[in-house]
Amino acid sequence: MKIEKDIHESFCTAYAGAVVRFIVTGINEDVSFDSKTQRFVSKEIDEDVPPSDCEWWVGDDWETFVGPLACATDLAHPKFSEDVLSKAIIFALRKSATGKRMSQILAGLD
């Protein structure tokens, strides 16, 4: 169970980082499982790569997966903070049954 928890934690962290970078840069990322390191990683993808070619595409629909957050999610908002947003996303995904299920599926634990 600890391994599953660690893997899920790495998913939450990788996904949150990808979302924050997407908001700041506008560049989509793909979150995937690295079986060698047993951790999730994210990498930038070219804008012409369709979401279906990614393991877990991170783009402008991220809020439908994470759900509503109490912090600012718009870069133009005066109270926007990358750190606060990242922590809020990680917290939401830790509590999310869907987030946990996705990390298990992507890691091949299903």
Tab-separated table of N, CA and C in Angstrom:
chain	number	residue	atom	x	y	z
A	1	MET	N	0.810	-1.205	0.000
A	1	MET	CA	0.000	0.000	0.000
A	1	MET	C	0.853	1.268	0.000
A	2	LYS	N	2.017	1.221	0.689
A	2	LYS	CA	2.866	2.401	0.712
A	2	LYS	C	3.327	2.754	-0.695
A	3	ILE	N	3.636	1.736	-1.494
A	3	ILE	CA	4.077	1.995	-2.863
A	3	ILE	C	2.961	2.681	-3.641
A	4	GLU	N	1.722	2.190	-3.506
A	4	GLU	CA	0.590	2.831	-4.185
A	4	GLU	C	0.425	4.272	-3.722
A	5	LYS	N	0.591	4.504	-2.422
A	5	LYS	CA	0.458	5.863	-1.889
A	5	LYS	C	1.550	6.770	-2.457
A	6	ASP	N	2.782	6.270	-2.510
A	6	ASP	CA	3.890	7.054	-3.067
A	6	ASP	C	3.661	7.358	-4.544
A	7	ILE	N	3.163	6.369	-5.279
A	7	ILE	CA	2.891	6.561	-6.700
A	7	ILE	C	1.789	7.595	-6.884
A	8	HIS	N	0.733	7.496	-6.073
A	8	HIS	CA	-0.355	8.472	-6.178
A	8	HIS	C	0.147	9.876	-5.836
A	9	GLU	N	0.981	9.976	-4.820
A	9	GLU	CA	1.551	11.277	-4.440
A	9	GLU	C	2.375	11.857	-5.592
A	10	SER	N	3.127	11.004	-6.281
A	10	SER	CA	3.928	11.509	-7.403
A	10	SER	C	3.027	11.959	-8.549
A	11	PHE	N	1.874	11.284	-8.721
A	11	PHE	CA	0.908	11.717	-9.739
A	11	PHE	C	0.375	13.106	-9.388
A	12	CYS	N	-0.043	13.285	-8.145
A	12	CYS	CA	-0.590	14.573	-7.705
A	12	CYS	C	0.424	15.694	-7.923
A	13	THR	N	1.664	15.450	-7.548
A	13	THR	CA	2.717	16.456	-7.675
A	13	THR	C	3.035	16.760	-9.138
A	14	ALA	N	3.167	15.713	-9.954
A	14	ALA	CA	3.480	15.913	-11.378
A	14	ALA	C	2.341	16.636	-12.084
A	15	TYR	N	1.107	16.240	-11.786
A	15	TYR	CA	-0.047	16.865	-12.433
A	15	TYR	C	-0.167	18.333	-12.013
A	16	ALA	N	-0.013	18.606	-10.721
A	16	ALA	CA	-0.106	19.993	-10.238
A	16	ALA	C	0.963	20.861	-10.889
A	17	GLY	N	2.170	20.358	-10.979
A	17	GLY	CA	3.238	21.114	-11.622
A	17	GLY	C	2.936	21.401	-13.080
A	18	ALA	N	2.387	20.400	-13.773
A	18	ALA	CA	2.046	20.573	-15.187
A	18	ALA	C	0.942	21.612	-15.362
A	19	VAL	N	-0.048	21.604	-14.471
A	19	VAL	CA	-1.137	22.582	-14.553
A	19	VAL	C	-0.603	23.993	-14.325
A	20	VAL	N	0.201	24.169	-13.303
A	20	VAL	CA	0.743	25.500	-13.008
A	20	VAL	C	1.581	26.001	-14.184
A	21	ARG	N	2.419	25.134	-14.729
A	21	ARG	CA	3.226	25.547	-15.886
A	21	ARG	C	2.341	25.869	-17.082
A	22	PHE	N	1.244	25.105	-17.276
A	22	PHE	CA	0.319	25.392	-18.373
A	22	PHE	C	-0.296	26.781	-18.198
A	23	ILE	N	-0.722	27.098	-16.987
A	23	ILE	CA	-1.338	28.402	-16.731
A	23	ILE	C	-0.339	29.530	-16.986
A	24	VAL	N	0.896	29.337	-16.574
A	24	VAL	CA	1.916	30.379	-16.714
A	24	VAL	C	2.423	30.501	-18.153
A	25	THR	N	2.630	29.363	-18.822
A	25	THR	CA	3.253	29.392	-20.154
A	25	THR	C	2.291	29.148	-21.308
A	26	GLY	N	1.154	28.481	-21.020
A	26	GLY	CA	0.225	28.114	-22.085
A	26	GLY	C	0.641	26.873	-22.849
A	27	ILE	N	1.696	26.200	-22.387
A	27	ILE	CA	2.194	25.009	-23.076
A	27	ILE	C	1.597	23.757	-22.437
A	28	ASN	N	0.996	22.913	-23.278
A	28	ASN	CA	0.417	21.660	-22.800
A	28	ASN	C	1.526	20.689	-22.401
A	29	GLU	N	1.189	19.799	-21.481
A	29	GLU	CA	2.132	18.773	-21.046
A	29	GLU	C	1.439	17.423	-21.011
A	30	ASP	N	2.252	16.385	-21.001
A	30	ASP	CA	1.774	15.016	-20.884
A	30	ASP	C	2.322	14.458	-19.578
A	31	VAL	N	1.445	13.942	-18.740
A	31	VAL	CA	1.860	13.309	-17.495
A	31	VAL	C	1.842	11.804	-17.737
A	32	SER	N	2.969	11.163	-17.474
A	32	SER	CA	3.067	9.726	-17.711
A	32	SER	C	3.850	9.071	-16.577
A	33	PHE	N	3.740	7.750	-16.515
A	33	PHE	CA	4.403	6.993	-15.461
A	33	PHE	C	5.731	6.461	-15.974
A	34	ASP	N	6.789	6.731	-15.234
A	34	ASP	CA	8.118	6.214	-15.559
A	34	ASP	C	8.321	4.948	-14.730
A	35	SER	N	8.210	3.806	-15.376
A	35	SER	CA	8.280	2.541	-14.642
A	35	SER	C	9.666	2.296	-14.039
A	36	LYS	N	10.690	2.879	-14.627
A	36	LYS	CA	12.045	2.696	-14.099
A	36	LYS	C	12.199	3.359	-12.732
A	37	THR	N	11.699	4.589	-12.609
A	37	THR	CA	11.820	5.316	-11.337
A	37	THR	C	10.599	5.137	-10.441
A	38	GLN	N	9.540	4.512	-10.990
A	38	GLN	CA	8.286	4.309	-10.257
A	38	GLN	C	7.670	5.626	-9.800
A	39	ARG	N	7.757	6.624	-10.688
A	39	ARG	CA	7.203	7.949	-10.400
A	39	ARG	C	6.555	8.498	-11.654
A	40	PHE	N	5.634	9.426	-11.438
A	40	PHE	CA	5.042	10.142	-12.561
A	40	PHE	C	5.941	11.308	-12.935
A	41	VAL	N	5.987	11.584	-14.220
A	41	VAL	CA	6.765	12.697	-14.751
A	41	VAL	C	5.887	13.448	-15.741
A	42	SER	N	6.246	14.674	-16.011
A	42	SER	CA	5.518	15.424	-17.034
A	42	SER	C	6.526	16.032	-17.987
A	43	LYS	N	6.090	16.190	-19.213
A	43	LYS	CA	6.959	16.801	-20.212
A	43	LYS	C	6.113	17.653	-21.138
A	44	GLU	N	6.726	18.721	-21.626
A	44	GLU	CA	6.047	19.592	-22.584
A	44	GLU	C	5.816	18.825	-23.876
A	45	ILE	N	4.701	19.148	-24.534
A	45	ILE	CA	4.420	18.542	-25.830
A	45	ILE	C	4.182	19.653	-26.843
A	46	ASP	N	4.425	19.344	-28.089
A	46	ASP	CA	4.183	20.314	-29.153
A	46	ASP	C	2.697	20.592	-29.264
A	47	GLU	N	2.354	21.799	-29.681
A	47	GLU	CA	0.942	22.189	-29.739
A	47	GLU	C	0.147	21.398	-30.768
A	48	ASP	N	0.816	20.755	-31.724
A	48	ASP	CA	0.086	19.979	-32.727
A	48	ASP	C	-0.146	18.528	-32.304
A	49	VAL	N	0.336	18.144	-31.117
A	49	VAL	CA	0.118	16.790	-30.614
A	49	VAL	C	-1.291	16.714	-30.029
A	50	PRO	N	-2.118	15.793	-30.547
A	50	PRO	CA	-3.477	15.688	-30.009
A	50	PRO	C	-3.478	15.039	-28.619
A	51	PRO	N	-4.451	15.392	-27.788
A	51	PRO	CA	-4.540	14.800	-26.448
A	51	PRO	C	-4.570	13.271	-26.472
A	52	SER	N	-5.145	12.694	-27.519
A	52	SER	CA	-5.248	11.235	-27.595
A	52	SER	C	-3.887	10.553	-27.739
A	53	ASP	N	-2.849	11.299	-28.101
A	53	ASP	CA	-1.504	10.736	-28.213
A	53	ASP	C	-0.738	10.796	-26.892
A	54	CYS	N	-1.382	11.299	-25.850
A	54	CYS	CA	-0.734	11.452	-24.545
A	54	CYS	C	-1.299	10.437	-23.563
A	55	GLU	N	-0.496	10.117	-22.537
A	55	GLU	CA	-1.028	9.272	-21.473
A	55	GLU	C	-2.058	10.053	-20.662
A	56	TRP	N	-1.672	11.253	-20.225
A	56	TRP	CA	-2.617	12.113	-19.500
A	56	TRP	C	-2.305	13.560	-19.857
A	57	TRP	N	-3.033	14.064	-20.839
A	57	TRP	CA	-2.831	15.402	-21.387
A	57	TRP	C	-3.237	16.461	-20.377
A	58	VAL	N	-2.406	17.477	-20.225
A	58	VAL	CA	-2.715	18.604	-19.350
A	58	VAL	C	-2.873	19.834	-20.230
A	59	GLY	N	-4.078	20.399	-20.202
A	59	GLY	CA	-4.366	21.579	-21.002
A	59	GLY	C	-5.470	22.388	-20.364
A	60	ASP	N	-6.192	23.123	-21.182
A	60	ASP	CA	-7.177	24.074	-20.665
A	60	ASP	C	-8.397	23.438	-20.005
A	61	ASP	N	-8.520	22.128	-20.052
A	61	ASP	CA	-9.658	21.470	-19.399
A	61	ASP	C	-9.285	20.890	-18.029
A	62	TRP	N	-8.150	21.284	-17.481
A	62	TRP	CA	-7.671	20.705	-16.228
A	62	TRP	C	-8.672	20.852	-15.093
A	63	GLU	N	-9.455	21.931	-15.087
A	63	GLU	CA	-10.407	22.160	-13.991
A	63	GLU	C	-11.518	21.116	-13.960
A	64	THR	N	-11.839	20.509	-15.103
A	64	THR	CA	-12.871	19.469	-15.106
A	64	THR	C	-12.384	18.225	-14.374
A	65	PHE	N	-11.082	18.014	-14.328
A	65	PHE	CA	-10.522	16.868	-13.613
A	65	PHE	C	-10.290	17.189	-12.143
A	66	VAL	N	-9.761	18.362	-11.856
A	66	VAL	CA	-9.415	18.743	-10.483
A	66	VAL	C	-10.640	19.190	-9.699
A	67	GLY	N	-11.540	19.901	-10.356
A	67	GLY	CA	-12.707	20.445	-9.678
A	67	GLY	C	-12.453	21.878	-9.236
A	68	PRO	N	-13.462	22.508	-8.655
A	68	PRO	CA	-13.315	23.906	-8.238
A	68	PRO	C	-12.327	24.041	-7.072
A	69	LEU	N	-11.581	25.127	-7.103
A	69	LEU	CA	-10.602	25.396	-6.048
A	69	LEU	C	-10.913	26.736	-5.399
A	70	ALA	N	-10.526	26.884	-4.145
A	70	ALA	CA	-10.797	28.124	-3.409
A	70	ALA	C	-9.769	29.212	-3.708
A	71	CYS	N	-8.697	28.876	-4.405
A	71	CYS	CA	-7.655	29.876	-4.682
A	71	CYS	C	-7.776	30.398	-6.114
A	72	ALA	N	-7.037	31.458	-6.393
A	72	ALA	CA	-7.038	32.049	-7.738
A	72	ALA	C	-6.390	31.080	-8.727
A	73	THR	N	-7.046	30.906	-9.878
A	73	THR	CA	-6.519	30.020	-10.916
A	73	THR	C	-6.182	30.774	-12.196
A	74	ASP	N	-6.429	32.064	-12.203
A	74	ASP	CA	-6.170	32.908	-13.368
A	74	ASP	C	-4.888	33.700	-13.124
A	75	LEU	N	-3.948	33.584	-14.042
A	75	LEU	CA	-2.662	34.268	-13.915
A	75	LEU	C	-2.826	35.778	-13.735
A	76	ALA	N	-3.876	36.350	-14.306
A	76	ALA	CA	-4.103	37.797	-14.221
A	76	ALA	C	-4.682	38.232	-12.873
A	77	HIS	N	-5.152	37.286	-12.082
A	77	HIS	CA	-5.741	37.625	-10.782
A	77	HIS	C	-4.643	38.138	-9.849
A	78	PRO	N	-4.900	39.239	-9.132
A	78	PRO	CA	-3.863	39.811	-8.260
A	78	PRO	C	-3.394	38.869	-7.146
A	79	LYS	N	-4.225	37.916	-6.749
A	79	LYS	CA	-3.835	36.999	-5.676
A	79	LYS	C	-3.324	35.658	-6.209
A	80	PHE	N	-3.075	35.591	-7.519
A	80	PHE	CA	-2.567	34.344	-8.096
A	80	PHE	C	-1.195	34.021	-7.522
A	81	SER	N	-1.030	32.772	-7.115
A	81	SER	CA	0.252	32.295	-6.595
A	81	SER	C	0.477	30.882	-7.119
A	82	GLU	N	1.600	30.667	-7.774
A	82	GLU	CA	1.916	29.339	-8.291
A	82	GLU	C	1.971	28.319	-7.158
A	83	ASP	N	2.594	28.688	-6.058
A	83	ASP	CA	2.744	27.774	-4.932
A	83	ASP	C	1.393	27.423	-4.307
A	84	VAL	N	0.557	28.421	-4.100
A	84	VAL	CA	-0.767	28.187	-3.509
A	84	VAL	C	-1.608	27.308	-4.429
A	85	LEU	N	-1.578	27.587	-5.723
A	85	LEU	CA	-2.341	26.789	-6.681
A	85	LEU	C	-1.838	25.350	-6.709
A	86	SER	N	-0.547	25.166	-6.747
A	86	SER	CA	0.022	23.817	-6.758
A	86	SER	C	-0.412	23.029	-5.527
A	87	LYS	N	-0.317	23.642	-4.366
A	87	LYS	CA	-0.728	22.971	-3.124
A	87	LYS	C	-2.218	22.645	-3.134
A	88	ALA	N	-3.043	23.544	-3.667
A	88	ALA	CA	-4.492	23.306	-3.726
A	88	ALA	C	-4.817	22.138	-4.654
A	89	ILE	N	-4.127	22.057	-5.781
A	89	ILE	CA	-4.361	20.952	-6.713
A	89	ILE	C	-3.925	19.635	-6.084
A	90	ILE	N	-2.755	19.624	-5.468
A	90	ILE	CA	-2.274	18.404	-4.809
A	90	ILE	C	-3.260	17.964	-3.737
A	91	PHE	N	-3.737	18.887	-2.928
A	91	PHE	CA	-4.708	18.563	-1.880
A	91	PHE	C	-5.980	17.970	-2.487
A	92	ALA	N	-6.495	18.597	-3.548
A	92	ALA	CA	-7.723	18.114	-4.188
A	92	ALA	C	-7.532	16.716	-4.762
A	93	LEU	N	-6.408	16.467	-5.408
A	93	LEU	CA	-6.177	15.157	-6.017
A	93	LEU	C	-5.917	14.073	-4.981
A	94	ARG	N	-5.310	14.433	-3.864
A	94	ARG	CA	-5.104	13.453	-2.784
A	94	ARG	C	-6.440	12.936	-2.267
A	95	LYS	N	-7.432	13.810	-2.225
A	95	LYS	CA	-8.753	13.462	-1.695
A	95	LYS	C	-9.679	12.863	-2.750
A	96	SER	N	-9.283	12.952	-4.004
A	96	SER	CA	-10.149	12.557	-5.110
A	96	SER	C	-10.046	11.064	-5.413
A	97	ALA	N	-11.174	10.381	-5.370
A	97	ALA	CA	-11.200	8.970	-5.762
A	97	ALA	C	-10.844	8.829	-7.236
A	98	THR	N	-11.285	9.776	-8.048
A	98	THR	CA	-10.977	9.747	-9.478
A	98	THR	C	-9.482	9.941	-9.702
A	99	GLY	N	-8.877	10.870	-8.984
A	99	GLY	CA	-7.439	11.096	-9.102
A	99	GLY	C	-6.645	9.866	-8.701
A	100	LYS	N	-7.057	9.223	-7.626
A	100	LYS	CA	-6.372	8.016	-7.173
A	100	LYS	C	-6.530	6.904	-8.198
A	101	ARG	N	-7.719	6.764	-8.726
A	101	ARG	CA	-7.981	5.728	-9.732
A	101	ARG	C	-7.142	5.965	-10.985
A	102	MET	N	-7.052	7.219	-11.429
A	102	MET	CA	-6.265	7.527	-12.622
A	102	MET	C	-4.794	7.213	-12.395
A	103	SER	N	-4.272	7.531	-11.229
A	103	SER	CA	-2.859	7.240	-10.972
A	103	SER	C	-2.616	5.735	-10.978
A	104	GLN	N	-3.561	4.950	-10.465
A	104	GLN	CA	-3.423	3.494	-10.478
A	104	GLN	C	-3.447	2.951	-11.903
A	105	ILE	N	-4.375	3.440	-12.705
A	105	ILE	CA	-4.494	2.975	-14.091
A	105	ILE	C	-3.238	3.326	-14.879
A	106	LEU	N	-2.806	4.593	-14.795
A	106	LEU	CA	-1.639	5.030	-15.558
A	106	LEU	C	-0.355	4.335	-15.115
A	107	ALA	N	-0.285	3.946	-13.843
A	107	ALA	CA	0.901	3.254	-13.334
A	107	ALA	C	0.837	1.753	-13.582
A	108	GLY	N	-0.280	1.279	-14.128
A	108	GLY	CA	-0.423	-0.147	-14.396
A	108	GLY	C	-0.719	-0.966	-13.159
A	109	LEU	N	-1.258	-0.338	-12.129
A	109	LEU	CA	-1.592	-1.044	-10.890
A	109	LEU	C	-3.009	-1.590	-10.907
A	110	ASP	N	-3.693	-1.389	-11.993
A	110	ASP	CA	-5.092	-1.802	-12.107
A	110	ASP	C	-5.185	-3.199	-12.667
